[in-house]
mmCIF file with all atom_site columns, C-alpha atoms in Angstrom:
data_model
loop_
_atom_site.group_PDB
_atom_site.id
_atom_site.type_symbol
_atom_site.label_atom_id
_atom_site.label_alt_id
_atom_site.label_comp_id
_atom_site.label_asym_id
_atom_site.label_entity_id
_atom_site.label_seq_id
_atom_site.pdbx_PDB_ins_code
_atom_site.Cartn_x
_atom_site.Cartn_y
_atom_site.Cartn_z
_atom_site.occupancy
_atom_site.B_iso_or_equiv
_atom_site.pdbx_formal_charge
_atom_site.auth_seq_id
_atom_site.auth_comp_id
_atom_site.auth_asym_id
_atom_site.auth_atom_id
_atom_site.pdbx_PDB_model_num
ATOM 1   C CA . MET A 1 1   ? 49.328  -55.485 16.142  1.00 46.00 ? 1   MET A CA 1
ATOM 2   C CA . ILE A 1 2   ? 45.713  -55.619 15.046  1.00 49.00 ? 2   ILE A CA 1
ATOM 3   C CA . ARG A 1 3   ? 43.525  -52.593 15.480  1.00 49.00 ? 3   ARG A CA 1
ATOM 4   C CA . ARG A 1 4   ? 39.838  -52.911 15.558  1.00 49.00 ? 4   ARG A CA 1
ATOM 5   C CA . ARG A 1 5   ? 37.649  -50.182 14.246  1.00 49.00 ? 5   ARG A CA 1
ATOM 6   C CA . PRO A 1 6   ? 34.718  -49.264 16.438  1.00 48.00 ? 6   PRO A CA 1
ATOM 7   C CA . ARG A 1 7   ? 31.488  -50.655 15.109  1.00 47.00 ? 7   ARG A CA 1
ATOM 8   C CA . PRO A 1 8   ? 28.930  -48.046 14.084  1.00 45.00 ? 8   PRO A CA 1
ATOM 9   C CA . THR A 1 9   ? 25.932  -47.786 16.323  1.00 41.00 ? 9   THR A CA 1
ATOM 10  C CA . LEU A 1 10  ? 22.707  -48.553 14.537  1.00 40.00 ? 10  LEU A CA 1
ATOM 11  C CA . PHE A 1 11  ? 19.548  -46.814 15.616  1.00 40.00 ? 11  PHE A CA 1
ATOM 12  C CA . PRO A 1 12  ? 16.089  -48.176 15.079  1.00 43.00 ? 12  PRO A CA 1
ATOM 13  C CA . SER A 1 13  ? 14.447  -46.620 12.036  1.00 39.00 ? 13  SER A CA 1
ATOM 14  C CA . THR A 1 14  ? 11.801  -45.043 14.236  1.00 42.00 ? 14  THR A CA 1
ATOM 15  C CA . THR A 1 15  ? 14.391  -42.671 15.677  1.00 43.00 ? 15  THR A CA 1
ATOM 16  C CA . LEU A 1 16  ? 15.730  -41.524 12.319  1.00 44.00 ? 16  LEU A CA 1
ATOM 17  C CA . PHE A 1 17  ? 13.658  -38.534 11.255  1.00 46.00 ? 17  PHE A CA 1
ATOM 18  C CA . ARG A 1 18  ? 14.248  -35.046 10.065  1.00 47.00 ? 18  ARG A CA 1
ATOM 19  C CA . SER A 1 19  ? 12.246  -31.861 10.374  1.00 55.00 ? 19  SER A CA 1
ATOM 20  C CA . ASN A 1 20  ? 12.760  -29.961 7.144   1.00 64.00 ? 20  ASN A CA 1
ATOM 21  C CA . ARG A 1 21  ? 10.122  -27.386 6.236   1.00 68.00 ? 21  ARG A CA 1
ATOM 22  C CA . HIS A 1 22  ? 10.591  -24.751 3.612   1.00 77.00 ? 22  HIS A CA 1
ATOM 23  C CA . THR A 1 23  ? 8.457   -21.958 5.082   1.00 85.00 ? 23  THR A CA 1
ATOM 24  C CA . ALA A 1 24  ? 9.305   -19.035 2.785   1.00 89.00 ? 24  ALA A CA 1
ATOM 25  C CA . ALA A 1 25  ? 9.589   -18.795 -0.986  1.00 89.00 ? 25  ALA A CA 1
ATOM 26  C CA . GLN A 1 26  ? 10.499  -15.969 -3.343  1.00 90.00 ? 26  GLN A CA 1
ATOM 27  C CA . SER A 1 27  ? 9.577   -15.330 -6.969  1.00 90.00 ? 27  SER A CA 1
ATOM 28  C CA . ASP A 1 28  ? 11.909  -13.366 -9.234  1.00 85.00 ? 28  ASP A CA 1
ATOM 29  C CA . GLY A 1 29  ? 13.196  -11.281 -6.315  1.00 88.00 ? 29  GLY A CA 1
ATOM 30  C CA . ILE A 1 30  ? 9.895   -9.380  -6.165  1.00 92.00 ? 30  ILE A CA 1
ATOM 31  C CA . ILE A 1 31  ? 7.397   -11.341 -4.087  1.00 94.00 ? 31  ILE A CA 1
ATOM 32  C CA . THR A 1 32  ? 7.976   -13.488 -1.015  1.00 95.00 ? 32  THR A CA 1
ATOM 33  C CA . ILE A 1 33  ? 5.319   -15.637 0.640   1.00 96.00 ? 33  ILE A CA 1
ATOM 34  C CA . SER A 1 34  ? 6.034   -16.775 4.189   1.00 95.00 ? 34  SER A CA 1
ATOM 35  C CA . ASN A 1 35  ? 4.702   -17.382 7.711   1.00 94.00 ? 35  ASN A CA 1
ATOM 36  C CA . ALA A 1 36  ? 1.967   -19.849 6.805   1.00 93.00 ? 36  ALA A CA 1
ATOM 37  C CA . SER A 1 37  ? 0.051   -19.994 10.066  1.00 91.00 ? 37  SER A CA 1
ATOM 38  C CA . GLY A 1 38  ? -1.431  -23.470 9.649   1.00 90.00 ? 38  GLY A CA 1
ATOM 39  C CA . LEU A 1 39  ? 1.260   -25.367 7.738   1.00 87.00 ? 39  LEU A CA 1
ATOM 40  C CA . GLY A 1 40  ? 1.214   -29.067 8.608   1.00 86.00 ? 40  GLY A CA 1
ATOM 41  C CA . ASP A 1 41  ? 2.472   -32.350 7.222   1.00 84.00 ? 41  ASP A CA 1
ATOM 42  C CA . GLY A 1 42  ? 1.337   -32.956 3.670   1.00 88.00 ? 42  GLY A CA 1
ATOM 43  C CA . GLU A 1 43  ? 0.317   -29.324 3.114   1.00 91.00 ? 43  GLU A CA 1
ATOM 44  C CA . PHE A 1 44  ? 1.870   -27.159 0.433   1.00 92.00 ? 44  PHE A CA 1
ATOM 45  C CA . LEU A 1 45  ? 1.538   -23.712 -1.112  1.00 93.00 ? 45  LEU A CA 1
ATOM 46  C CA . LEU A 1 46  ? 3.222   -23.349 -4.485  1.00 93.00 ? 46  LEU A CA 1
ATOM 47  C CA . PHE A 1 47  ? 3.071   -20.342 -6.778  1.00 94.00 ? 47  PHE A CA 1
ATOM 48  C CA . GLY A 1 48  ? 4.303   -19.170 -10.148 1.00 93.00 ? 48  GLY A CA 1
ATOM 49  C CA . HIS A 1 49  ? 3.861   -16.182 -12.458 1.00 94.00 ? 49  HIS A CA 1
ATOM 50  C CA . ASP A 1 50  ? 2.788   -15.635 -16.056 1.00 94.00 ? 50  ASP A CA 1
ATOM 51  C CA . ASN A 1 51  ? 6.081   -13.945 -17.087 1.00 94.00 ? 51  ASN A CA 1
ATOM 52  C CA . GLN A 1 52  ? 4.381   -10.649 -17.885 1.00 94.00 ? 52  GLN A CA 1
ATOM 53  C CA . SER A 1 53  ? 5.925   -7.210  -17.316 1.00 92.00 ? 53  SER A CA 1
ATOM 54  C CA . TYR A 1 54  ? 6.232   -5.621  -13.878 1.00 93.00 ? 54  TYR A CA 1
ATOM 55  C CA . ASP A 1 55  ? 8.030   -2.375  -14.765 1.00 90.00 ? 55  ASP A CA 1
ATOM 56  C CA . ASN A 1 56  ? 5.053   -0.089  -15.480 1.00 91.00 ? 56  ASN A CA 1
ATOM 57  C CA . TRP A 1 57  ? 1.637   0.666   -14.012 1.00 94.00 ? 57  TRP A CA 1
ATOM 58  C CA . LEU A 1 58  ? -1.528  -0.288  -15.880 1.00 91.00 ? 58  LEU A CA 1
ATOM 59  C CA . SER A 1 59  ? -5.011  1.115   -15.501 1.00 91.00 ? 59  SER A CA 1
ATOM 60  C CA . SER A 1 60  ? -6.759  -1.951  -16.967 1.00 89.00 ? 60  SER A CA 1
ATOM 61  C CA . GLU A 1 61  ? -8.388  -4.666  -14.841 1.00 90.00 ? 61  GLU A CA 1
ATOM 62  C CA . VAL A 1 62  ? -8.148  -2.597  -11.671 1.00 89.00 ? 62  VAL A CA 1
ATOM 63  C CA . PRO A 1 63  ? -10.853 -2.128  -9.008  1.00 84.00 ? 63  PRO A CA 1
ATOM 64  C CA . GLY A 1 64  ? -11.555 1.559   -9.578  1.00 78.00 ? 64  GLY A CA 1
ATOM 65  C CA . LEU A 1 65  ? -10.428 4.649   -11.436 1.00 73.00 ? 65  LEU A CA 1
ATOM 66  C CA . LEU A 1 66  ? -7.862  5.635   -8.823  1.00 80.00 ? 66  LEU A CA 1
ATOM 67  C CA . SER A 1 67  ? -5.689  2.531   -8.937  1.00 88.00 ? 67  SER A CA 1
ATOM 68  C CA . ARG A 1 68  ? -2.949  1.042   -11.079 1.00 93.00 ? 68  ARG A CA 1
ATOM 69  C CA . ARG A 1 69  ? -1.361  -2.415  -11.115 1.00 95.00 ? 69  ARG A CA 1
ATOM 70  C CA . ILE A 1 70  ? 1.526   -4.299  -12.605 1.00 95.00 ? 70  ILE A CA 1
ATOM 71  C CA . LEU A 1 71  ? 0.733   -6.640  -15.487 1.00 94.00 ? 71  LEU A CA 1
ATOM 72  C CA . ARG A 1 72  ? 2.377   -9.707  -13.912 1.00 95.00 ? 72  ARG A CA 1
ATOM 73  C CA . GLU A 1 73  ? 0.111   -12.114 -12.043 1.00 95.00 ? 73  GLU A CA 1
ATOM 74  C CA . TRP A 1 74  ? 0.918   -15.053 -9.811  1.00 96.00 ? 74  TRP A CA 1
ATOM 75  C CA . ARG A 1 75  ? -1.267  -18.150 -9.349  1.00 97.00 ? 75  ARG A CA 1
ATOM 76  C CA . LEU A 1 76  ? -1.428  -20.075 -6.069  1.00 96.00 ? 76  LEU A CA 1
ATOM 77  C CA . ASP A 1 77  ? -1.591  -23.851 -5.832  1.00 96.00 ? 77  ASP A CA 1
ATOM 78  C CA . GLU A 1 78  ? -2.550  -24.957 -2.327  1.00 95.00 ? 78  GLU A CA 1
ATOM 79  C CA . THR A 1 79  ? -2.714  -28.515 -1.011  1.00 95.00 ? 79  THR A CA 1
ATOM 80  C CA . GLY A 1 80  ? -4.482  -28.764 2.314   1.00 94.00 ? 80  GLY A CA 1
ATOM 81  C CA . ASP A 1 81  ? -4.988  -25.545 4.260   1.00 95.00 ? 81  ASP A CA 1
ATOM 82  C CA . VAL A 1 82  ? -1.791  -23.668 5.100   1.00 95.00 ? 82  VAL A CA 1
ATOM 83  C CA . GLY A 1 83  ? -3.729  -20.855 6.800   1.00 95.00 ? 83  GLY A CA 1
ATOM 84  C CA . PRO A 1 84  ? -3.174  -17.105 6.351   1.00 96.00 ? 84  PRO A CA 1
ATOM 85  C CA . VAL A 1 85  ? 0.246   -16.090 5.016   1.00 97.00 ? 85  VAL A CA 1
ATOM 86  C CA . THR A 1 86  ? 2.482   -13.034 4.749   1.00 97.00 ? 86  THR A CA 1
ATOM 87  C CA . PHE A 1 87  ? 3.155   -11.387 1.391   1.00 97.00 ? 87  PHE A CA 1
ATOM 88  C CA . SER A 1 88  ? 6.284   -9.231  1.039   1.00 97.00 ? 88  SER A CA 1
ATOM 89  C CA . LEU A 1 89  ? 6.981   -7.004  -1.968  1.00 96.00 ? 89  LEU A CA 1
ATOM 90  C CA . ASP A 1 90  ? 10.412  -5.691  -2.955  1.00 94.00 ? 90  ASP A CA 1
ATOM 91  C CA . THR A 1 91  ? 9.595   -2.566  -4.949  1.00 94.00 ? 91  THR A CA 1
ATOM 92  C CA . SER A 1 92  ? 13.146  -1.888  -6.145  1.00 92.00 ? 92  SER A CA 1
ATOM 93  C CA . LYS A 1 93  ? 12.440  -3.543  -9.524  1.00 91.00 ? 93  LYS A CA 1
ATOM 94  C CA . LEU A 1 94  ? 9.110   -1.799  -10.019 1.00 93.00 ? 94  LEU A CA 1
ATOM 95  C CA . ALA A 1 95  ? 8.610   1.534   -11.761 1.00 92.00 ? 95  ALA A CA 1
ATOM 96  C CA . ASN A 1 96  ? 8.221   4.598   -9.552  1.00 93.00 ? 96  ASN A CA 1
ATOM 97  C CA . LYS A 1 97  ? 4.721   5.128   -8.234  1.00 92.00 ? 97  LYS A CA 1
ATOM 98  C CA . PRO A 1 98  ? 2.648   7.482   -10.398 1.00 90.00 ? 98  PRO A CA 1
ATOM 99  C CA . VAL A 1 99  ? 2.226   10.986  -8.977  1.00 90.00 ? 99  VAL A CA 1
ATOM 100 C CA . GLY A 1 100 ? -0.501  11.035  -6.332  1.00 86.00 ? 100 GLY A CA 1
ATOM 101 C CA . TYR A 1 101 ? -0.544  7.260   -5.845  1.00 89.00 ? 101 TYR A CA 1
ATOM 102 C CA . SER A 1 102 ? 0.714   6.878   -2.317  1.00 86.00 ? 102 SER A CA 1
ATOM 103 C CA . LYS A 1 103 ? -0.073  3.345   -1.129  1.00 89.00 ? 103 LYS A CA 1
ATOM 104 C CA . TYR A 1 104 ? 0.975   -0.121  -2.286  1.00 93.00 ? 104 TYR A CA 1
ATOM 105 C CA . ILE A 1 105 ? -1.716  -2.796  -2.240  1.00 93.00 ? 105 ILE A CA 1
ATOM 106 C CA . LEU A 1 106 ? -1.942  -6.545  -2.663  1.00 95.00 ? 106 LEU A CA 1
ATOM 107 C CA . LEU A 1 107 ? -4.782  -7.750  -4.891  1.00 95.00 ? 107 LEU A CA 1
ATOM 108 C CA . ILE A 1 108 ? -6.164  -11.289 -4.677  1.00 96.00 ? 108 ILE A CA 1
ATOM 109 C CA . ASP A 1 109 ? -8.871  -12.543 -6.999  1.00 94.00 ? 109 ASP A CA 1
ATOM 110 C CA . ALA A 1 110 ? -10.470 -15.867 -7.879  1.00 95.00 ? 110 ALA A CA 1
ATOM 111 C CA . ASP A 1 111 ? -10.623 -15.395 -11.668 1.00 93.00 ? 111 ASP A CA 1
ATOM 112 C CA . GLY A 1 112 ? -7.686  -13.125 -12.524 1.00 90.00 ? 112 GLY A CA 1
ATOM 113 C CA . ASP A 1 113 ? -9.850  -10.128 -13.426 1.00 92.00 ? 113 ASP A CA 1
ATOM 114 C CA . PHE A 1 114 ? -9.086  -7.659  -10.644 1.00 93.00 ? 114 PHE A CA 1
ATOM 115 C CA . SER A 1 115 ? -11.666 -5.088  -11.768 1.00 90.00 ? 115 SER A CA 1
ATOM 116 C CA . SER A 1 116 ? -14.423 -6.670  -9.676  1.00 87.00 ? 116 SER A CA 1
ATOM 117 C CA . GLY A 1 117 ? -14.485 -9.056  -6.764  1.00 87.00 ? 117 GLY A CA 1
ATOM 118 C CA . ALA A 1 118 ? -10.826 -8.627  -5.827  1.00 91.00 ? 118 ALA A CA 1
ATOM 119 C CA . SER A 1 119 ? -9.800  -8.484  -2.176  1.00 91.00 ? 119 SER A CA 1
ATOM 120 C CA . ILE A 1 120 ? -7.557  -5.495  -1.440  1.00 89.00 ? 120 ILE A CA 1
ATOM 121 C CA . TYR A 1 121 ? -4.914  -5.597  1.277   1.00 92.00 ? 121 TYR A CA 1
ATOM 122 C CA . PRO A 1 122 ? -2.912  -2.483  2.152   1.00 89.00 ? 122 PRO A CA 1
ATOM 123 C CA . MET A 1 123 ? 0.839   -2.997  2.511   1.00 93.00 ? 123 MET A CA 1
ATOM 124 C CA . SER A 1 124 ? 3.034   -1.444  5.206   1.00 92.00 ? 124 SER A CA 1
ATOM 125 C CA . LEU A 1 125 ? 6.742   -0.657  4.890   1.00 92.00 ? 125 LEU A CA 1
ATOM 126 C CA . ILE A 1 126 ? 8.676   -2.994  7.206   1.00 93.00 ? 126 ILE A CA 1
ATOM 127 C CA . ASN A 1 127 ? 12.474  -3.392  7.017   1.00 91.00 ? 127 ASN A CA 1
ATOM 128 C CA . GLY A 1 128 ? 12.672  -2.081  3.462   1.00 91.00 ? 128 GLY A CA 1
ATOM 129 C CA . GLU A 1 129 ? 9.845   -4.199  2.030   1.00 93.00 ? 129 GLU A CA 1
ATOM 130 C CA . TYR A 1 130 ? 6.112   -3.685  1.747   1.00 96.00 ? 130 TYR A CA 1
ATOM 131 C CA . VAL A 1 131 ? 4.282   -6.332  3.749   1.00 97.00 ? 131 VAL A CA 1
ATOM 132 C CA . ALA A 1 132 ? 0.706   -7.601  4.107   1.00 96.00 ? 132 ALA A CA 1
ATOM 133 C CA . ASN A 1 133 ? 0.282   -9.965  7.071   1.00 95.00 ? 133 ASN A CA 1
ATOM 134 C CA . ASN A 1 134 ? -2.341  -12.626 7.830   1.00 95.00 ? 134 ASN A CA 1
ATOM 135 C CA . VAL A 1 135 ? -3.715  -12.797 4.299   1.00 96.00 ? 135 VAL A CA 1
ATOM 136 C CA . PRO A 1 136 ? -6.097  -15.731 3.708   1.00 96.00 ? 136 PRO A CA 1
ATOM 137 C CA . VAL A 1 137 ? -5.472  -17.648 0.489   1.00 96.00 ? 137 VAL A CA 1
ATOM 138 C CA . ILE A 1 138 ? -7.382  -20.288 -1.436  1.00 95.00 ? 138 ILE A CA 1
ATOM 139 C CA . ASP A 1 139 ? -6.192  -22.806 -3.992  1.00 97.00 ? 139 ASP A CA 1
ATOM 140 C CA . GLY A 1 140 ? -6.312  -21.220 -7.460  1.00 97.00 ? 140 GLY A CA 1
ATOM 141 C CA . ASP A 1 141 ? -6.174  -17.594 -6.311  1.00 97.00 ? 141 ASP A CA 1
ATOM 142 C CA . PHE A 1 142 ? -4.578  -15.001 -8.585  1.00 97.00 ? 142 PHE A CA 1
ATOM 143 C CA . VAL A 1 143 ? -2.268  -12.399 -7.030  1.00 97.00 ? 143 VAL A CA 1
ATOM 144 C CA . THR A 1 144 ? -0.854  -9.082  -8.234  1.00 96.00 ? 144 THR A CA 1
ATOM 145 C CA . PHE A 1 145 ? 0.274   -5.778  -6.767  1.00 96.00 ? 145 PHE A CA 1
ATOM 146 C CA . GLY A 1 146 ? -0.878  -2.247  -7.305  1.00 94.00 ? 146 GLY A CA 1
ATOM 147 C CA . VAL A 1 147 ? -0.875  1.314   -6.075  1.00 94.00 ? 147 VAL A CA 1
ATOM 148 C CA . ILE A 1 148 ? -3.832  3.465   -5.137  1.00 90.00 ? 148 ILE A CA 1
ATOM 149 C CA . ARG A 1 149 ? -4.629  7.113   -4.772  1.00 86.00 ? 149 ARG A CA 1
ATOM 150 C CA . PRO A 1 150 ? -6.867  7.096   -1.683  1.00 78.00 ? 150 PRO A CA 1
ATOM 151 C CA . GLU A 1 151 ? -9.749  9.532   -1.909  1.00 81.00 ? 151 GLU A CA 1
ATOM 152 C CA . VAL A 1 152 ? -12.493 10.284  0.600   1.00 82.00 ? 152 VAL A CA 1
ATOM 153 C CA . ASP A 1 153 ? -15.646 12.133  -0.358  1.00 81.00 ? 153 ASP A CA 1
ATOM 154 C CA . PHE A 1 154 ? -19.185 12.651  0.848   1.00 84.00 ? 154 PHE A CA 1
ATOM 155 C CA . SER A 1 155 ? -21.763 10.042  -0.119  1.00 83.00 ? 155 SER A CA 1
ATOM 156 C CA . LEU A 1 156 ? -24.270 12.852  -0.835  1.00 83.00 ? 156 LEU A CA 1
ATOM 157 C CA . SER A 1 157 ? -23.539 16.244  -2.349  1.00 80.00 ? 157 SER A CA 1
ATOM 158 C CA . SER A 1 158 ? -25.741 17.889  0.301   1.00 79.00 ? 158 SER A CA 1
ATOM 159 C CA . SER A 1 159 ? -27.672 16.902  3.408   1.00 75.00 ? 159 SER A CA 1
ATOM 160 C CA . ASN A 1 160 ? -29.867 18.487  6.039   1.00 76.00 ? 160 ASN A CA 1
ATOM 161 C CA . SER A 1 161 ? -31.428 17.640  9.378   1.00 74.00 ? 161 SER A CA 1
ATOM 162 C CA . GLN A 1 162 ? -33.496 19.234  12.110  1.00 73.00 ? 162 GLN A CA 1
ATOM 163 C CA . GLU A 1 163 ? -31.291 21.399  14.326  1.00 66.00 ? 163 GLU A CA 1
ATOM 164 C CA . SER A 1 164 ? -33.038 20.045  17.417  1.00 69.00 ? 164 SER A CA 1
ATOM 165 C CA . VAL A 1 165 ? -31.810 16.524  16.627  1.00 72.00 ? 165 VAL A CA 1
ATOM 166 C CA . THR A 1 166 ? -28.248 15.659  17.573  1.00 70.00 ? 166 THR A CA 1
ATOM 167 C CA . PRO A 1 167 ? -25.941 14.283  16.458  1.00 75.00 ? 167 PRO A CA 1
ATOM 168 C CA . VAL A 1 168 ? -26.282 14.577  12.704  1.00 74.00 ? 168 VAL A CA 1
ATOM 169 C CA . SER A 1 169 ? -24.654 11.752  10.760  1.00 78.00 ? 169 SER A CA 1
ATOM 170 C CA . ILE A 1 170 ? -22.951 12.667  7.511   1.00 81.00 ? 170 ILE A CA 1
ATOM 171 C CA . GLU A 1 171 ? -21.728 9.680   5.527   1.00 85.00 ? 171 GLU A CA 1
ATOM 172 C CA . VAL A 1 172 ? -18.369 9.714   3.793   1.00 84.00 ? 172 VAL A CA 1
ATOM 173 C CA . ARG A 1 173 ? -16.857 6.992   1.650   1.00 80.00 ? 173 ARG A CA 1
ATOM 174 C CA . LEU A 1 174 ? -13.412 5.751   0.704   1.00 77.00 ? 174 LEU A CA 1
ATOM 175 C CA . ASN A 1 175 ? -12.817 4.913   -2.931  1.00 72.00 ? 175 ASN A CA 1
ATOM 176 C CA . TYR A 1 176 ? -11.595 1.427   -1.958  1.00 68.00 ? 176 TYR A CA 1
ATOM 177 C CA . ALA A 1 177 ? -13.013 -1.175  0.381   1.00 62.00 ? 177 ALA A CA 1
ATOM 178 C CA . MET A 1 178 ? -9.946  -1.880  2.494   1.00 61.00 ? 178 MET A CA 1
ATOM 179 C CA . SER A 1 179 ? -9.407  -4.904  4.715   1.00 58.00 ? 179 SER A CA 1
ATOM 180 C CA . GLU A 1 180 ? -8.540  -2.664  7.661   1.00 62.00 ? 180 GLU A CA 1
ATOM 181 C CA . ASN A 1 181 ? -9.968  0.340   9.497   1.00 70.00 ? 181 ASN A CA 1
ATOM 182 C CA . PHE A 1 182 ? -9.318  3.697   7.847   1.00 70.00 ? 182 PHE A CA 1
ATOM 183 C CA . THR A 1 183 ? -9.224  6.995   9.742   1.00 77.00 ? 183 THR A CA 1
ATOM 184 C CA . VAL A 1 184 ? -9.843  10.391  8.181   1.00 77.00 ? 184 VAL A CA 1
ATOM 185 C CA . ASP A 1 185 ? -9.148  13.768  9.772   1.00 82.00 ? 185 ASP A CA 1
ATOM 186 C CA . TYR A 1 186 ? -11.705 16.472  9.065   1.00 79.00 ? 186 TYR A CA 1
ATOM 187 C CA . ALA A 1 187 ? -12.511 20.058  9.986   1.00 78.00 ? 187 ALA A CA 1
ATOM 188 C CA . VAL A 1 188 ? -15.618 22.226  9.738   1.00 71.00 ? 188 VAL A CA 1
ATOM 189 C CA . ILE A 1 189 ? -14.820 25.687  8.447   1.00 68.00 ? 189 ILE A CA 1
ATOM 190 C CA . GLY A 1 190 ? -16.724 28.741  7.301   1.00 61.00 ? 190 GLY A CA 1
ATOM 191 C CA . GLY A 1 191 ? -20.456 29.019  6.752   1.00 57.00 ? 191 GLY A CA 1
ATOM 192 C CA . THR A 1 192 ? -23.210 30.661  8.735   1.00 58.00 ? 192 THR A CA 1
ATOM 193 C CA . ALA A 1 193 ? -26.689 29.689  9.730   1.00 63.00 ? 193 ALA A CA 1
ATOM 194 C CA . THR A 1 194 ? -29.634 30.825  7.643   1.00 63.00 ? 194 THR A CA 1
ATOM 195 C CA . GLY A 1 195 ? -30.055 34.569  7.974   1.00 60.00 ? 195 GLY A CA 1
ATOM 196 C CA . GLY A 1 196 ? -26.495 35.133  9.127   1.00 60.00 ? 196 GLY A CA 1
ATOM 197 C CA . GLY A 1 197 ? -26.994 33.776  12.654  1.00 61.00 ? 197 GLY A CA 1
ATOM 198 C CA . ILE A 1 198 ? -24.433 31.621  14.425  1.00 61.00 ? 198 ILE A CA 1
ATOM 199 C CA . ASP A 1 199 ? -26.567 28.988  16.101  1.00 59.00 ? 199 ASP A CA 1
ATOM 200 C CA . TYR A 1 200 ? -24.826 25.719  15.360  1.00 58.00 ? 200 TYR A CA 1
ATOM 201 C CA . THR A 1 201 ? -21.527 23.989  16.081  1.00 52.00 ? 201 THR A CA 1
#
């Protein structure tokens, strides 16, 4: 008895294709970049770090007196335009935040000196990681992470206006230019009008 094996079916080469996109990458268990919004064929975003320390907070090359950052920096290598991406930070390997520094931030800069010209993105805690969504990136960008001690104060130490003119605008400022709206609660307490009268609200 002779048995014949079934012949394999051959498909035209035009029907043999595979969709295989690597859309998230992690570095050293600390940083993950994902969700590239414009990733297409022939487009890539690669990144690597300078092998510096990430276990303490430095006050050098930071955008202001009330911020600290880790020493490690990452460099982005983009081919094409992958669009805005998501950065996720696992803080379990980082040192504890310094006292009074309450918010993690992502810093992106063109020349690696984050003291001026850096874009600052606040990070929100989502599923155990700190995340910054829809962050635009450019080939050659430098990236690091920091913490800030947000502080709001008055732009002027004193101000005055005619009481017949309403409303009176009093400018306040945040110590960091954030990439999102920032809301501050305030209250007016104490004080009396000139001569002890109560003629204002």
